[in-house]
Amino acid sequence: MMSVGKKLSIAFYWHMHQPVYQLNSESDYLMPWVRLHGVKDYLDMVLILNNFKELKLNFNIVPALLDAFIDYGEKGYHDIHSRLTVADVSEFSSDDKEFILNNFFDANYTSMIYHHEPYSKLYQKRCSNENSSINDFSDQEYSDIMAWFNLAWIDPIYKNMFPELQKILDKGSNYTLEDRLEIIEIHRKIIRMIIPAYKEFLEKGRIEVTTSPYYHPILPILLDVKSSQENLSTVDSTLVDLDMAEDAKIQTKFALDRIEEVLGKRPKGIWPSEQSVSAEELELFKGLGIQWTISDEGILTNSINFEFVRDFKGHLEDPYHLMKSYKYKTKSSNIQVIFRDSVIPNLISFEYPNHEPKTAAADLYDRIKVIQNKLQSSPDKCHLLTIAMDGENCWENYLEDGQDFLNEIYSMIEEDESLETVLISEYLDKEKYHKPLETIYAGSWINKNFQLWIGEPVKNLAWNYLKQVKDDLNKFIKDNPKNKNVEFAHKELMIAQGSDWFWWYGEDHFTEFSLEFDALFREHLIHIYRLMGKEVPSHLWDPIITNTALKLTSRKPHTMISPEIGTQHSSFYDWVG
């Protein structure tokens, strides 16, 4: 392909994260998403490097996810779904069968169910009659539903790696308990390959691995809850000081330590949970030896007071400032900051799955070249386009799990001598000039604030619960500094600080698993009192989410909205007021 004057560096940066789905460290996982994404996304995203000579990729892995890989792959842990899958159907209760009918079709119909005819027929039977009951399905059909659910989530590339998998797929129906046991064992084999694969490509210099705070908390909230509410539509005056700044430091240090322990190399960079940043957070990062971090285009807009204008196709009028790396001066020294393009992740997640892989890849390639051409008049030699996004959830919307699209776009870039994929740390080391960043605007990738995790009454109630537990634990530790349960209780507290619980509280998000997330959050708080040998406060037994709240279909807007009409780069969150 014809080259242009200035080479453009591209950092593909894939974020891998799941919350802790266990009630405690010994229990089954309540939800199957670590296992299912484990056999669909985490491994193939790095194995694709075998198809290319020059391709380099960046991955962010949250440590709690690594722990779950080890649980499933090495320790034989189950989730509720896999536990049922390896059980004898003849012994199922009515509740078991109802659970199967309600949960074992939880997959994208178009890309994961439709093309498996036996599974599609079972799906149609389940959904065609809203009054269908558990008695409408035979024991054999329950067995087949469980088999197909677990088969549908396996990435197609593994059919070539595991001949026994293709044999099971070809069977189509009449699956036995032995078949289902073998399917789950294949899942475990795939999951066991994940960590060694990342270690291999890390040692070869083909990938860079960074991390996030251990249990994915929103650090700016832990560091200064009062400041984190400054740009919200509602402020809770009772949330003044969570006293969790030290926890923020521990979550970050433990994360760096764990990645180094498991993968053999200490991360130089960190992906703050939900790309949430603040001045206090950057001070914390630099104090722990972190060299660089990342946030979103919207944060850069407010930090340098520069509006990124886009045309109706989503092309940047002037991409220069977004394609530069920055240095932010902390009390000790500088920390480097990069900012991602906010449109491309939305296209990959929501738009490109609706198109042929070659067409989608060609569109992305064209967008990259438009950016490159506009940078030809730049006074600088080096420019970095950062494509940073969720590396797991979007692929279930694609046929073939997105492999055709990724192979196509990676090929187009590799064949273009004027483009290169880079490891972020290598690029930052090579780049001699990092633009000064005088201030950092506190916010996240969504709406440039923290509204998705704090501000609504239900979210704030959860924070108040967490604050009370923190106070009680501090008193317990002061009185019992050598108690053997202190370490375990603090771990439970850090799990409860994770962003996911607060994400699902309130009216701005809905999931059919809201009650499960609520129960998990409260159970971690309850377990702290058990570990302290204290009576559990009565309010922790009651759901924070009420059935009334689950039935709400609308609410009054909190703020004005300013979606961009008629463009291809509007986000769902532009419409959340």
Coordinates of C-alpha atoms in Angstrom, one line a residue:
M1 CA 0.0 0.0 0.0
M2 CA 1.2 3.5 -0.8
S3 CA 2.8 5.2 2.2
V4 CA 2.7 8.9 3.2
G5 CA 5.2 11.1 4.8
K6 CA 4.8 10.6 8.6
K7 CA 4.3 7.2 10.1
L8 CA 1.4 6.9 12.5
S9 CA 1.8 4.7 15.5
I10 CA -1.3 2.8 16.7
A11 CA -1.8 1.3 20.2
F12 CA -4.5 -1.3 20.3
Y13 CA -5.2 -1.6 24.1
W14 CA -7.7 -4.3 25.2
H15 CA -9.2 -4.1 28.7
M16 CA -10.1 -7.4 30.5
H17 CA -12.2 -7.3 33.6
Q18 CA -14.8 -9.2 35.6
P19 CA -16.0 -8.6 39.2
V20 CA -15.7 -11.1 41.9
Y21 CA -18.8 -13.4 41.5
Q22 CA -18.2 -15.4 44.7
L23 CA -20.0 -15.1 48.0
N24 CA -16.7 -16.0 49.6
S25 CA -13.3 -17.5 48.5
E26 CA -14.5 -21.1 48.9
S27 CA -18.0 -20.8 47.2
D28 CA -19.1 -21.4 43.7
Y29 CA -19.2 -18.4 41.4
L30 CA -22.8 -17.1 41.2
M31 CA -22.4 -16.0 37.6
P32 CA -20.5 -17.8 34.7
W33 CA -19.0 -14.8 32.9
V34 CA -15.4 -15.4 33.8
R35 CA -15.6 -19.0 32.5
L36 CA -17.6 -18.1 29.4
H37 CA -15.5 -15.2 28.3
G38 CA -12.5 -17.3 29.2
V39 CA -13.4 -19.8 26.5
K40 CA -14.6 -17.1 24.1
D41 CA -12.3 -14.0 24.4
Y42 CA -9.3 -13.9 26.6
L43 CA -7.1 -16.5 24.9
D44 CA -7.9 -15.9 21.2
M45 CA -7.3 -12.2 21.6
V46 CA -3.6 -12.9 22.2
L47 CA -3.2 -16.0 20.1
I48 CA -4.1 -14.0 17.0
L49 CA -0.6 -12.7 17.2
N50 CA 0.5 -16.0 15.6
N51 CA -1.0 -14.8 12.4
F52 CA 1.3 -11.8 12.1
K53 CA 5.0 -11.0 12.2
E54 CA 5.0 -7.4 13.2
L55 CA 1.7 -6.9 15.1
K56 CA 2.0 -5.7 18.7
L57 CA -0.8 -5.5 21.2
N58 CA -1.5 -4.0 24.6
F59 CA -3.6 -5.7 27.3
N60 CA -4.9 -4.6 30.6
I61 CA -5.8 -7.4 33.0
V62 CA -7.5 -6.8 36.3
P63 CA -5.8 -9.1 39.0
A64 CA -9.1 -10.4 40.3
L65 CA -9.7 -11.9 36.8
L66 CA -6.3 -13.7 36.9
D67 CA -7.3 -15.1 40.3
A68 CA -10.5 -16.5 38.7
F69 CA -8.6 -18.1 35.8
I70 CA -6.6 -20.0 38.4
D71 CA -9.7 -20.9 40.3
Y72 CA -11.4 -22.4 37.2
G73 CA -8.3 -23.8 35.5
E74 CA -6.2 -25.1 38.4
K75 CA -8.5 -25.5 41.4
G76 CA -11.6 -27.0 39.8
Y77 CA -14.0 -24.2 40.9
H78 CA -17.5 -24.2 39.5
D79 CA -20.2 -21.6 38.9
I80 CA -23.9 -22.3 39.3
H81 CA -24.2 -23.0 35.5
S82 CA -21.3 -25.4 35.3
R83 CA -22.3 -27.2 38.5
L84 CA -25.7 -27.9 36.9
T85 CA -24.1 -28.9 33.6
V86 CA -22.1 -31.7 35.2
A87 CA -25.1 -33.0 37.3
D88 CA -27.5 -35.8 36.5
V89 CA -30.6 -34.4 34.9
S90 CA -32.8 -37.1 36.5
E91 CA -32.1 -35.6 39.9
F92 CA -33.0 -32.0 39.0
S93 CA -35.6 -30.2 41.0
S94 CA -38.3 -28.0 39.5
D95 CA -36.2 -25.0 40.5
D96 CA -33.2 -26.4 38.7
K97 CA -35.2 -26.8 35.5
E98 CA -36.7 -23.4 35.8
F99 CA -33.2 -21.9 36.2
I100 CA -32.0 -23.7 33.1
L101 CA -34.9 -22.4 31.0
N102 CA -34.3 -18.9 32.3
N103 CA -30.5 -18.8 32.0
F104 CA -29.1 -21.3 29.5
F105 CA -30.2 -19.3 26.5
D106 CA -28.2 -16.2 27.7
A107 CA -26.3 -15.6 24.5
N108 CA -26.5 -13.4 21.4
Y109 CA -29.2 -15.1 19.3
T110 CA -27.9 -13.9 15.9
S111 CA -24.2 -14.7 16.4
M112 CA -24.2 -17.5 18.9
I113 CA -27.6 -19.4 18.7
Y114 CA -29.1 -19.1 15.3
H115 CA -26.5 -20.9 13.3
H116 CA -26.6 -23.9 15.6
E117 CA -29.8 -25.4 14.4
P118 CA -30.5 -27.8 17.3
Y119 CA -29.9 -25.0 19.8
S120 CA -32.0 -22.6 17.8
K121 CA -34.9 -25.0 17.8
L122 CA -34.7 -25.4 21.6
Y123 CA -34.6 -21.6 21.8
Q124 CA -37.7 -21.2 19.6
K125 CA -39.6 -23.8 21.7
R126 CA -38.7 -21.9 24.9
C127 CA -39.5 -18.4 23.6
S128 CA -42.5 -19.1 21.2
N129 CA -44.8 -19.7 24.1
E130 CA -44.6 -17.2 27.0
N131 CA -46.6 -19.6 29.1
S132 CA -44.3 -22.6 28.5
S133 CA -43.5 -24.5 31.7
I134 CA -40.8 -26.8 32.9
N135 CA -43.0 -29.8 32.0
D136 CA -42.9 -28.9 28.3
F137 CA -39.3 -30.1 28.1
S138 CA -38.0 -33.6 28.5
D139 CA -34.9 -34.6 30.5
Q140 CA -33.0 -35.1 27.2
E141 CA -33.9 -31.6 26.1
Y142 CA -32.6 -30.1 29.4
S143 CA -29.4 -32.0 28.8
D144 CA -29.2 -30.6 25.2
I145 CA -29.9 -27.1 26.3
M146 CA -27.1 -27.2 28.9
A147 CA -24.7 -28.8 26.4
W148 CA -25.4 -26.2 23.7
F149 CA -25.2 -23.2 26.0
N150 CA -21.7 -24.2 27.0
L151 CA -20.8 -25.1 23.4
A152 CA -22.1 -21.8 21.9
W153 CA -19.8 -19.7 24.1
I154 CA -16.6 -21.5 22.9
D155 CA -14.7 -19.5 20.3
P156 CA -14.7 -21.3 16.8
I157 CA -10.9 -21.4 16.7
Y158 CA -10.8 -24.1 19.3
K159 CA -12.5 -26.6 17.0
N160 CA -9.1 -27.0 15.3
M161 CA -7.3 -27.3 18.6
F162 CA -9.6 -29.8 20.2
P163 CA -10.7 -32.6 17.9
E164 CA -13.1 -33.9 20.6
L165 CA -14.9 -30.5 20.5
Q166 CA -15.7 -30.9 16.8
K167 CA -17.0 -34.4 17.5
I168 CA -19.3 -33.1 20.2
L169 CA -20.6 -30.3 18.0
D170 CA -21.3 -32.7 15.2
K171 CA -23.4 -34.8 17.5
G172 CA -26.0 -32.0 17.6
S173 CA -28.4 -33.6 20.1
N174 CA -29.0 -36.4 22.5
Y175 CA -26.1 -35.2 24.7
T176 CA -25.2 -37.4 27.7
L177 CA -23.8 -36.5 31.1
E178 CA -20.5 -37.8 29.8
D179 CA -20.7 -35.3 26.9
R180 CA -21.4 -32.4 29.3
L181 CA -18.6 -33.4 31.6
E182 CA -16.2 -33.4 28.6
I183 CA -17.5 -29.9 27.5
I184 CA -16.7 -28.4 30.9
E185 CA -13.3 -30.1 30.9
I186 CA -12.6 -28.5 27.5
H187 CA -13.5 -25.2 29.1
R188 CA -11.0 -25.8 31.8
K189 CA -8.3 -26.8 29.3
I190 CA -8.8 -23.5 27.4
I191 CA -8.7 -21.4 30.6
R192 CA -5.5 -23.2 31.7
M193 CA -3.9 -21.9 28.5
I194 CA -4.6 -18.3 29.1
I195 CA -1.9 -17.3 31.6
P196 CA 0.9 -19.3 29.8
A197 CA 0.0 -17.6 26.5
Y198 CA 0.2 -14.1 27.9
K199 CA 3.5 -14.9 29.6
E200 CA 4.9 -16.3 26.3
F201 CA 4.0 -13.2 24.2
L202 CA 5.1 -10.9 27.0
E203 CA 8.5 -12.6 27.0
K204 CA 8.7 -12.3 23.2
G205 CA 8.0 -8.6 23.4
R206 CA 4.9 -8.9 21.3
I207 CA 2.5 -7.6 24.0
E208 CA 2.5 -5.2 27.0
V209 CA 0.4 -6.0 30.0
T210 CA -0.8 -3.4 32.4
T211 CA -3.3 -3.6 35.2
S212 CA -6.0 -1.8 37.2
P213 CA -6.5 -1.5 40.9
Y214 CA -7.0 -5.0 42.3
Y215 CA -10.8 -5.2 42.6
H216 CA -11.5 -2.3 40.1
P217 CA -12.5 0.5 42.4
I218 CA -13.0 4.1 41.2
L219 CA -10.0 5.5 42.9
P220 CA -10.9 9.2 42.8
I221 CA -14.0 8.4 44.9
L222 CA -11.9 6.5 47.4
L223 CA -9.3 9.2 47.6
D224 CA -11.6 12.2 47.9
V225 CA -15.4 11.4 47.9
K226 CA -16.3 15.1 48.4
S227 CA -14.3 16.3 45.3
S228 CA -15.6 13.3 43.3
Q229 CA -19.1 14.8 43.6
E230 CA -18.3 18.3 42.3
N231 CA -19.6 17.8 38.8
L232 CA -22.7 15.8 39.7
S233 CA -26.3 16.9 39.4
T234 CA -26.9 15.8 43.0
V235 CA -24.6 15.8 46.0
D236 CA -25.0 13.8 49.2
S237 CA -23.7 16.0 52.0
T238 CA -23.3 13.0 54.3
L239 CA -20.6 11.6 52.1
V240 CA -17.7 13.8 53.2
D241 CA -14.9 11.4 54.0
L242 CA -14.9 7.7 53.2
D243 CA -11.4 7.2 54.9
M244 CA -10.4 4.9 52.1
A245 CA -7.3 6.7 50.6
E246 CA -5.0 4.1 52.1
D247 CA -7.2 1.4 50.5
A248 CA -6.8 3.1 47.2
K249 CA -3.0 2.8 47.5
I250 CA -3.2 -0.9 48.7
Q251 CA -5.5 -1.9 45.8
T252 CA -3.0 -0.4 43.3
K253 CA 0.1 -1.8 44.9
F254 CA -1.4 -5.3 45.3
A255 CA -2.4 -5.2 41.7
L256 CA 1.1 -4.4 40.5
D257 CA 2.5 -7.1 42.8
R258 CA 0.1 -9.7 41.6
I259 CA 0.7 -9.1 37.9
E260 CA 4.4 -9.4 38.5
E261 CA 4.0 -12.5 40.5
V262 CA 1.8 -14.3 37.9
L263 CA 3.2 -13.0 34.6
G264 CA 6.8 -12.3 35.6
K265 CA 7.0 -8.7 34.7
R266 CA 5.9 -5.6 36.7
P267 CA 3.6 -3.3 34.7
K268 CA 4.9 0.2 33.8
G269 CA 1.5 1.5 33.1
I270 CA -2.0 1.3 34.7
W271 CA -5.5 1.6 33.3
P272 CA -7.5 3.4 36.1
S273 CA -10.9 1.7 36.6
E274 CA -13.3 3.2 34.0
Q275 CA -10.5 5.5 32.9
S276 CA -11.3 7.6 36.0
V277 CA -8.7 10.1 36.8
S278 CA -8.0 12.9 39.3
A279 CA -4.9 14.9 40.5
E280 CA -4.8 12.9 43.7
E281 CA -4.8 9.6 41.7
L282 CA -1.9 10.6 39.5
E283 CA 0.1 11.5 42.6
L284 CA -0.7 8.1 44.0
F285 CA 0.3 6.3 40.8
K286 CA 3.6 8.2 40.5
G287 CA 4.4 7.4 44.2
L288 CA 4.1 3.7 43.4
G289 CA 6.5 3.9 40.5
I290 CA 3.9 3.9 37.7
Q291 CA 5.3 5.6 34.6
W292 CA 2.1 6.2 32.6
T293 CA -1.7 6.0 32.6
I294 CA -4.6 6.5 30.3
S295 CA -7.9 8.3 30.1
D296 CA -10.5 9.4 27.6
E297 CA -10.8 12.0 24.9
G298 CA -13.4 13.9 27.0
I299 CA -11.1 14.3 29.9
L300 CA -8.4 15.7 27.6
T301 CA -11.0 18.2 26.3
N302 CA -11.6 19.6 29.7
S303 CA -8.0 19.4 30.8
I304 CA -6.5 21.5 28.0
N305 CA -9.7 23.4 27.2
F306 CA -9.8 22.2 23.6
E307 CA -13.0 21.0 21.9
F308 CA -12.5 18.1 19.6
V309 CA -14.8 18.9 16.7
R310 CA -15.9 16.0 14.4
D311 CA -17.8 16.0 11.1
F312 CA -21.0 14.0 10.5
K313 CA -18.9 10.8 9.9
G314 CA -17.1 11.2 13.2
H315 CA -13.8 12.3 11.7
L316 CA -11.8 14.7 13.8
E317 CA -11.3 18.1 12.3
D318 CA -8.0 18.5 14.1
P319 CA -6.6 15.2 15.6
Y320 CA -3.2 16.6 16.7
H321 CA -3.8 17.1 20.4
L322 CA -5.5 13.6 20.8
M323 CA -2.6 11.9 19.0
K324 CA 0.1 13.3 21.5
S325 CA 1.3 11.9 24.7
Y326 CA 1.4 14.2 27.8
K327 CA 3.4 14.7 30.9
Y328 CA 1.8 15.7 34.2
K329 CA 4.0 17.1 36.9
T330 CA 3.4 15.4 40.3
K331 CA 5.1 16.3 43.6
S332 CA 7.9 13.8 42.9
S333 CA 8.3 13.8 39.1
N334 CA 6.3 13.5 35.8
I335 CA 3.8 10.8 34.9
Q336 CA 2.9 10.3 31.3
V337 CA -0.7 10.3 30.2
I338 CA -2.2 9.2 26.9
F339 CA -5.8 9.7 25.8
R340 CA -7.9 7.3 23.7
D341 CA -10.1 8.2 20.7
S342 CA -13.7 7.9 22.0
V343 CA -15.4 7.2 18.7
I344 CA -13.6 4.1 17.4
P345 CA -14.4 2.0 20.5
N346 CA -18.1 2.7 19.9
L347 CA -17.8 1.7 16.3
I348 CA -16.1 -1.6 17.1
S349 CA -18.6 -2.4 19.9
F350 CA -21.9 -1.4 18.3
E351 CA -21.7 -0.5 14.6
Y352 CA -19.1 -2.8 13.0
P353 CA -20.9 -6.1 14.1
N354 CA -23.7 -5.1 11.8
H355 CA -21.5 -5.2 8.7
E356 CA -19.4 -7.6 6.8
P357 CA -15.9 -8.0 8.4
K358 CA -14.1 -6.6 5.4
T359 CA -16.4 -3.7 5.1
A360 CA -16.0 -2.8 8.8
A361 CA -12.2 -3.2 8.7
A362 CA -12.0 -1.0 5.6
D363 CA -14.0 1.7 7.3
L364 CA -11.7 1.6 10.4
Y365 CA -8.6 1.6 8.1
D366 CA -10.0 4.6 6.2
R367 CA -10.6 6.5 9.5
I368 CA -7.0 5.8 10.5
K369 CA -5.7 7.1 7.2
V370 CA -7.8 10.2 7.4
I371 CA -6.2 10.9 10.8
Q372 CA -2.8 10.2 9.4
N373 CA -3.3 12.5 6.4
K374 CA -4.4 15.4 8.7
L375 CA -1.2 15.0 10.7
Q376 CA 1.1 15.6 7.8
S377 CA 1.2 19.3 8.6
S378 CA 2.0 18.6 12.3
P379 CA 5.2 20.1 13.6
D380 CA 6.0 16.8 15.3
K381 CA 7.4 13.6 13.9
C382 CA 5.7 11.1 16.2
H383 CA 1.9 10.6 16.8
L384 CA 0.0 7.9 18.7
L385 CA -3.5 6.8 17.9
T386 CA -4.8 5.0 21.0
I387 CA -7.6 2.5 20.4
A388 CA -8.4 1.4 24.0
M389 CA -11.6 -0.4 24.9
D390 CA -13.3 -3.4 26.5
G391 CA -11.7 -6.5 25.0
E392 CA -14.3 -9.1 25.9
N393 CA -18.0 -8.0 25.7
C394 CA -18.3 -6.7 22.2
W395 CA -17.2 -9.9 20.3
E396 CA -20.4 -11.8 21.1
N397 CA -22.1 -9.4 18.7
Y398 CA -19.9 -10.6 15.8
L399 CA -20.1 -13.8 13.8
E400 CA -17.0 -15.9 14.4
D401 CA -16.4 -14.0 17.6
G402 CA -14.9 -11.0 15.7
Q403 CA -11.9 -13.0 14.4
D404 CA -12.5 -12.1 10.7
F405 CA -12.8 -8.4 11.5
L406 CA -9.6 -8.4 13.7
N407 CA -7.6 -10.4 11.2
E408 CA -8.7 -8.1 8.4
I409 CA -7.8 -4.8 10.2
Y410 CA -4.6 -6.1 11.6
S411 CA -3.6 -7.3 8.1
M412 CA -4.4 -3.9 6.5
I413 CA -2.3 -2.1 9.1
E414 CA 0.6 -4.5 8.9
E415 CA 0.7 -4.3 5.1
D416 CA 0.9 -0.5 5.2
E417 CA 4.5 0.6 5.7
S418 CA 3.3 4.0 7.0
L419 CA 1.5 2.5 9.9
E420 CA 2.8 0.6 12.9
T421 CA 1.3 -1.1 16.0
V422 CA 3.3 -0.3 19.1
L423 CA 3.6 -1.3 22.8
I424 CA 2.7 1.8 24.7
S425 CA 5.8 1.9 27.0
E426 CA 8.1 1.4 24.0
Y427 CA 6.5 4.3 22.2
L428 CA 6.6 6.6 25.3
D429 CA 10.3 5.8 25.8
K430 CA 11.0 6.5 22.1
E431 CA 9.0 9.8 22.0
K432 CA 11.3 12.6 23.3
Y433 CA 8.6 15.3 23.5
H434 CA 5.6 14.8 25.7
K435 CA 3.3 17.8 25.8
P436 CA 2.9 19.5 29.2
L437 CA -0.4 18.8 31.0
E438 CA -0.8 21.6 33.5
T439 CA -4.1 20.2 35.0
I440 CA -6.0 17.0 34.9
Y441 CA -9.8 17.2 34.9
A442 CA -11.3 14.8 37.4
G443 CA -13.8 12.4 35.7
S444 CA -14.3 9.1 33.9
W445 CA -14.9 8.1 30.3
I446 CA -18.6 8.5 30.8
N447 CA -19.9 12.0 30.8
K448 CA -16.5 13.2 32.2
N449 CA -17.7 12.7 35.8
F450 CA -18.4 9.9 38.3
Q451 CA -22.2 10.0 38.1
L452 CA -22.4 6.3 37.1
W453 CA -21.0 5.2 40.5
I454 CA -22.1 7.9 43.0
G455 CA -24.8 10.6 43.2
E456 CA -28.1 8.7 43.0
P457 CA -29.8 7.9 46.3
V458 CA -29.4 4.1 45.9
K459 CA -25.7 4.4 45.0
N460 CA -25.1 6.7 47.9
L461 CA -26.9 4.4 50.3
A462 CA -24.5 1.6 49.2
W463 CA -21.5 4.0 49.8
N464 CA -22.9 4.8 53.3
Y465 CA -23.2 1.1 54.1
L466 CA -19.6 0.6 53.0
K467 CA -18.5 3.6 55.0
Q468 CA -20.1 2.2 58.2
V469 CA -18.5 -1.2 57.7
K470 CA -15.1 0.5 57.1
D471 CA -15.5 2.4 60.4
D472 CA -16.4 -0.8 62.3
L473 CA -13.5 -2.7 60.7
N474 CA -11.0 0.1 61.6
K475 CA -12.2 -0.1 65.3
F476 CA -11.9 -3.8 65.3
I477 CA -8.3 -3.7 63.8
K478 CA -7.3 -1.1 66.4
D479 CA -8.6 -3.3 69.2
N480 CA -7.4 -6.6 67.7
P481 CA -4.3 -5.8 65.5
K482 CA -3.1 -9.4 65.4
N483 CA -6.4 -11.1 64.8
K484 CA -6.0 -13.8 62.1
N485 CA -9.1 -12.6 60.3
V486 CA -8.0 -9.0 59.8
E487 CA -6.4 -9.8 56.4
F488 CA -9.5 -11.7 55.2
A489 CA -11.9 -9.0 56.4
H490 CA -9.9 -6.3 54.6
K491 CA -10.0 -8.3 51.4
E492 CA -13.8 -8.4 51.6
L493 CA -13.8 -4.7 52.1
M494 CA -11.7 -4.1 49.0
I495 CA -13.9 -6.4 46.9
A496 CA -16.9 -4.3 48.1
Q497 CA -15.1 -1.2 46.9
G498 CA -15.3 -2.5 43.3
S499 CA -16.9 -0.3 40.7
D500 CA -19.4 -2.9 39.4
W501 CA -21.7 -2.9 42.4
F502 CA -22.2 0.8 42.2
W503 CA -22.6 0.7 38.4
W504 CA -25.7 -1.5 38.7
Y505 CA -27.3 0.4 41.5
G506 CA -29.6 3.3 40.5
E507 CA -31.7 4.0 37.5
D508 CA -29.0 4.6 34.9
H509 CA -28.3 0.9 34.3
F510 CA -30.4 -2.2 34.3
T511 CA -29.5 -5.9 34.2
E512 CA -31.6 -8.9 34.9
F513 CA -29.0 -9.8 37.4
S514 CA -29.5 -6.7 39.5
L515 CA -30.6 -8.6 42.6
E516 CA -27.6 -11.0 42.3
F517 CA -25.2 -8.0 42.2
D518 CA -27.0 -6.5 45.2
A519 CA -26.8 -9.7 47.1
L520 CA -23.1 -10.1 46.3
F521 CA -22.3 -6.6 47.5
R522 CA -24.1 -7.0 50.8
E523 CA -22.7 -10.5 51.3
H524 CA -19.2 -9.2 51.2
L525 CA -20.1 -6.6 53.9
I526 CA -21.9 -9.3 55.9
H527 CA -18.9 -11.5 55.8
I528 CA -16.7 -8.8 57.3
Y529 CA -18.9 -8.9 60.4
R530 CA -18.7 -12.7 60.5
L531 CA -14.9 -12.5 60.4
M532 CA -14.9 -9.9 63.2
G533 CA -17.3 -12.1 65.2
K534 CA -19.7 -9.2 65.4
E535 CA -23.5 -9.1 65.0
V536 CA -24.5 -8.2 61.4
P537 CA -26.4 -4.9 61.2
S538 CA -30.0 -5.7 60.4
H539 CA -30.1 -3.4 57.3
L540 CA -27.5 -5.5 55.5
W541 CA -30.0 -8.4 55.3
D542 CA -32.4 -6.3 53.3
P543 CA -31.9 -5.7 49.5
I544 CA -30.7 -2.2 48.6
I545 CA -32.5 -2.7 45.3
T546 CA -36.3 -3.0 45.8
N547 CA -38.7 -4.8 43.5
T548 CA -40.3 -1.4 42.9
A549 CA -37.0 0.0 41.6
L550 CA -36.6 -3.0 39.3
K551 CA -40.0 -2.3 37.7
L552 CA -39.3 1.4 36.9
T553 CA -39.2 2.0 33.2
S554 CA -38.7 5.8 33.3
R555 CA -37.5 8.6 35.5
K556 CA -37.2 12.3 35.5
P557 CA -33.9 13.5 33.9
H558 CA -31.2 14.7 36.3
T559 CA -29.4 16.9 33.8
M560 CA -29.6 18.4 30.4
I561 CA -28.4 16.2 27.5
S562 CA -26.5 17.2 24.4
P563 CA -26.4 14.3 22.0
E564 CA -24.9 14.8 18.6
I565 CA -27.8 14.3 16.1
G566 CA -27.1 12.8 12.7
T567 CA -23.6 11.6 13.4
Q568 CA -22.1 8.2 13.6
H569 CA -20.2 8.9 16.8
S570 CA -22.9 9.5 19.3
S571 CA -22.7 7.3 22.4
F572 CA -25.5 5.8 24.4
Y573 CA -24.4 7.9 27.4
D574 CA -24.9 11.1 25.4
W575 CA -28.7 10.3 25.9
V576 CA -28.5 9.7 29.7
G577 CA -29.7 12.8 31.5

